[in-house]
Structure formats: C-alpha cells, structure tokens
JSON list of C-alpha atoms in Angstrom, two decimals:
[
{"chain": "A", "resi": 1, "resn": "THR", "atom": "CA", "xyz": [91.07, 96.96, 114.82]},
{"chain": "A", "resi": 2, "resn": "LEU", "atom": "CA", "xyz": [91.56, 97.04, 111.08]},
{"chain": "A", "resi": 3, "resn": "VAL", "atom": "CA", "xyz": [95.14, 95.89, 111.46]},
{"chain": "A", "resi": 4, "resn": "GLY", "atom": "CA", "xyz": [93.96, 92.91, 113.48]},
{"chain": "A", "resi": 5, "resn": "PHE", "atom": "CA", "xyz": [91.67, 91.84, 110.64]},
{"chain": "A", "resi": 6, "resn": "GLY", "atom": "CA", "xyz": [94.52, 91.99, 108.16]},
{"chain": "A", "resi": 7, "resn": "VAL", "atom": "CA", "xyz": [97.04, 90.15, 110.32]},
{"chain": "A", "resi": 8, "resn": "GLY", "atom": "CA", "xyz": [94.58, 87.40, 111.19]},
{"chain": "A", "resi": 9, "resn": "VAL", "atom": "CA", "xyz": [93.79, 86.63, 107.57]},
{"chain": "A", "resi": 10, "resn": "ALA", "atom": "CA", "xyz": [97.22, 87.32, 106.08]},
{"chain": "A", "resi": 11, "resn": "ARG", "atom": "CA", "xyz": [99.13, 84.90, 108.28]},
{"chain": "A", "resi": 12, "resn": "ARG", "atom": "CA", "xyz": [97.31, 81.93, 106.71]},
{"chain": "A", "resi": 13, "resn": "PRO", "atom": "CA", "xyz": [98.91, 80.62, 103.50]},
{"chain": "A", "resi": 14, "resn": "GLN", "atom": "CA", "xyz": [96.62, 81.54, 100.58]},
{"chain": "A", "resi": 15, "resn": "VAL", "atom": "CA", "xyz": [96.47, 83.46, 97.36]},
{"chain": "A", "resi": 16, "resn": "GLN", "atom": "CA", "xyz": [96.27, 87.24, 97.58]},
{"chain": "A", "resi": 17, "resn": "GLU", "atom": "CA", "xyz": [93.02, 87.43, 95.61]},
{"chain": "A", "resi": 18, "resn": "ARG", "atom": "CA", "xyz": [91.21, 85.17, 98.11]},
{"chain": "A", "resi": 19, "resn": "MET", "atom": "CA", "xyz": [92.68, 87.06, 101.07]},
{"chain": "A", "resi": 20, "resn": "THR", "atom": "CA", "xyz": [91.44, 90.38, 99.64]},
{"chain": "A", "resi": 21, "resn": "GLU", "atom": "CA", "xyz": [87.90, 89.01, 99.23]},
{"chain": "A", "resi": 22, "resn": "GLN", "atom": "CA", "xyz": [87.91, 87.48, 102.73]},
{"chain": "A", "resi": 23, "resn": "LEU", "atom": "CA", "xyz": [89.03, 90.72, 104.35]},
{"chain": "A", "resi": 24, "resn": "ALA", "atom": "CA", "xyz": [86.42, 92.79, 102.52]},
{"chain": "A", "resi": 25, "resn": "THR", "atom": "CA", "xyz": [83.66, 90.35, 103.47]},
{"chain": "A", "resi": 26, "resn": "GLN", "atom": "CA", "xyz": [84.75, 90.32, 107.12]},
{"chain": "A", "resi": 27, "resn": "LEU", "atom": "CA", "xyz": [84.77, 94.12, 107.23]},
{"chain": "A", "resi": 28, "resn": "VAL", "atom": "CA", "xyz": [81.22, 94.30, 105.85]},
{"chain": "A", "resi": 29, "resn": "GLU", "atom": "CA", "xyz": [79.99, 91.70, 108.34]},
{"chain": "A", "resi": 30, "resn": "GLU", "atom": "CA", "xyz": [81.82, 93.03, 111.40]},
{"chain": "A", "resi": 31, "resn": "PHE", "atom": "CA", "xyz": [81.04, 96.72, 110.92]},
{"chain": "A", "resi": 32, "resn": "GLN", "atom": "CA", "xyz": [77.72, 96.30, 109.06]},
{"chain": "A", "resi": 33, "resn": "ALA", "atom": "CA", "xyz": [79.13, 98.65, 106.45]},
{"chain": "A", "resi": 34, "resn": "GLN", "atom": "CA", "xyz": [77.09, 99.84, 103.49]},
{"chain": "A", "resi": 35, "resn": "GLY", "atom": "CA", "xyz": [80.19, 99.44, 101.38]},
{"chain": "A", "resi": 36, "resn": "VAL", "atom": "CA", "xyz": [83.82, 98.41, 101.53]},
{"chain": "A", "resi": 37, "resn": "ALA", "atom": "CA", "xyz": [86.55, 99.19, 99.01]},
{"chain": "A", "resi": 38, "resn": "LEU", "atom": "CA", "xyz": [89.76, 97.32, 99.69]},
{"chain": "A", "resi": 39, "resn": "VAL", "atom": "CA", "xyz": [92.95, 97.57, 97.63]},
{"chain": "A", "resi": 40, "resn": "ILE", "atom": "CA", "xyz": [95.99, 95.52, 98.63]},
{"chain": "A", "resi": 41, "resn": "ALA", "atom": "CA", "xyz": [99.45, 95.98, 97.12]},
{"chain": "A", "resi": 42, "resn": "ALA", "atom": "CA", "xyz": [101.98, 93.37, 98.17]},
{"chain": "A", "resi": 43, "resn": "VAL", "atom": "CA", "xyz": [105.35, 91.97, 97.19]},
{"chain": "A", "resi": 44, "resn": "GLN", "atom": "CA", "xyz": [104.93, 88.25, 96.61]},
{"chain": "A", "resi": 45, "resn": "THR", "atom": "CA", "xyz": [108.26, 86.71, 97.58]},
{"chain": "A", "resi": 46, "resn": "CYS", "atom": "CA", "xyz": [107.21, 83.19, 96.54]},
{"chain": "A", "resi": 47, "resn": "ARG", "atom": "CA", "xyz": [106.77, 84.36, 92.95]},
{"chain": "A", "resi": 48, "resn": "THR", "atom": "CA", "xyz": [110.09, 86.20, 93.05]},
{"chain": "A", "resi": 49, "resn": "SER", "atom": "CA", "xyz": [111.96, 83.19, 94.46]},
{"chain": "A", "resi": 50, "resn": "ARG", "atom": "CA", "xyz": [110.59, 80.98, 91.64]},
{"chain": "A", "resi": 51, "resn": "GLY", "atom": "CA", "xyz": [111.65, 83.55, 89.04]},
{"chain": "A", "resi": 52, "resn": "VAL", "atom": "CA", "xyz": [108.10, 84.33, 87.92]},
{"chain": "A", "resi": 53, "resn": "CYS", "atom": "CA", "xyz": [108.47, 88.04, 88.81]},
{"chain": "A", "resi": 54, "resn": "PRO", "atom": "CA", "xyz": [111.50, 90.30, 89.13]},
{"chain": "A", "resi": 55, "resn": "PRO", "atom": "CA", "xyz": [112.52, 91.29, 92.69]},
{"chain": "A", "resi": 56, "resn": "GLY", "atom": "CA", "xyz": [110.36, 94.09, 94.12]},
{"chain": "A", "resi": 57, "resn": "SER", "atom": "CA", "xyz": [107.39, 93.42, 91.83]},
{"chain": "A", "resi": 58, "resn": "VAL", "atom": "CA", "xyz": [104.12, 94.47, 93.43]},
{"chain": "A", "resi": 59, "resn": "CYS", "atom": "CA", "xyz": [100.83, 92.63, 92.88]},
{"chain": "A", "resi": 60, "resn": "VAL", "atom": "CA", "xyz": [97.68, 94.71, 93.38]},
{"chain": "A", "resi": 61, "resn": "THR", "atom": "CA", "xyz": [94.28, 93.14, 94.13]},
{"chain": "A", "resi": 62, "resn": "SER", "atom": "CA", "xyz": [90.98, 94.80, 94.98]},
{"chain": "A", "resi": 63, "resn": "ALA", "atom": "CA", "xyz": [87.57, 93.88, 96.35]},
{"chain": "A", "resi": 64, "resn": "MET", "atom": "CA", "xyz": [84.46, 96.04, 96.20]},
{"chain": "A", "resi": 65, "resn": "LYS", "atom": "CA", "xyz": [81.39, 95.36, 98.34]},
{"chain": "A", "resi": 66, "resn": "GLY", "atom": "CA", "xyz": [78.04, 97.10, 98.71]},
{"chain": "A", "resi": 67, "resn": "CYS", "atom": "CA", "xyz": [77.79, 100.64, 97.34]},
{"chain": "A", "resi": 68, "resn": "PHE", "atom": "CA", "xyz": [81.33, 100.49, 95.93]},
{"chain": "A", "resi": 69, "resn": "ARG", "atom": "CA", "xyz": [80.34, 97.49, 93.83]},
{"chain": "A", "resi": 70, "resn": "THR", "atom": "CA", "xyz": [77.10, 99.02, 92.54]},
{"chain": "A", "resi": 71, "resn": "LYS", "atom": "CA", "xyz": [78.19, 102.64, 91.94]},
{"chain": "A", "resi": 72, "resn": "SER", "atom": "CA", "xyz": [80.75, 102.80, 89.16]},
{"chain": "A", "resi": 73, "resn": "SER", "atom": "CA", "xyz": [81.67, 106.41, 90.00]},
{"chain": "A", "resi": 74, "resn": "SER", "atom": "CA", "xyz": [82.61, 105.46, 93.58]},
{"chain": "A", "resi": 75, "resn": "ARG", "atom": "CA", "xyz": [84.58, 102.45, 92.38]},
{"chain": "A", "resi": 76, "resn": "ALA", "atom": "CA", "xyz": [86.45, 104.55, 89.79]},
{"chain": "A", "resi": 77, "resn": "GLU", "atom": "CA", "xyz": [87.33, 107.18, 92.39]},
{"chain": "A", "resi": 78, "resn": "ILE", "atom": "CA", "xyz": [88.78, 104.56, 94.75]},
{"chain": "A", "resi": 79, "resn": "MET", "atom": "CA", "xyz": [90.83, 102.91, 92.02]},
{"chain": "A", "resi": 80, "resn": "ASN", "atom": "CA", "xyz": [92.17, 106.26, 90.78]},
{"chain": "A", "resi": 81, "resn": "ASN", "atom": "CA", "xyz": [93.25, 107.21, 94.30]},
{"chain": "A", "resi": 82, "resn": "ALA", "atom": "CA", "xyz": [94.86, 103.82, 94.88]},
{"chain": "A", "resi": 83, "resn": "ARG", "atom": "CA", "xyz": [97.41, 104.36, 92.12]}
]
C-alpha cells in the first residue's frame, strides 16, 4: 500500500528531502508509473527542540518524476493544489 511505502522509508533517520526523493523513486519503480508528484508536509521536532524553528512549524518538500517533471503545467497544478 501507499502507506506502507511511507512508513518503511520514514522510520529510518534521514533528512526529509532525501526521504521525499526516495519515496517518489520507489513509487515509480514499484507501480511503473509514467509520473509521480509527491508533496510532504511535516513538523520537524528535531529542529524545534534545537530552537531552529518555532513549535508547529511545517517543512514542505516535493519530488516530481516522469511527466510531472517534464510538463510544467502539470507540476504547477500539483503545487497549487498542495497549498
């Protein structure tokens, strides 16, 4: 399932940007998708505990593969809807 992909990758300690890219790549490979658009919004407690960000701050990362990477109109539509 899609949730299984996310849980498997997210439980490893890593930066959110790398996790987003790994998940998008796995989705393309597993489902042989023509394109994947992945947007992740997460609260990064490690940054909050160090005082880098105020409590509740959300970090948003995205990864575009295939047709979402090559078609700017598709990419723009995804990013507008993700807000």
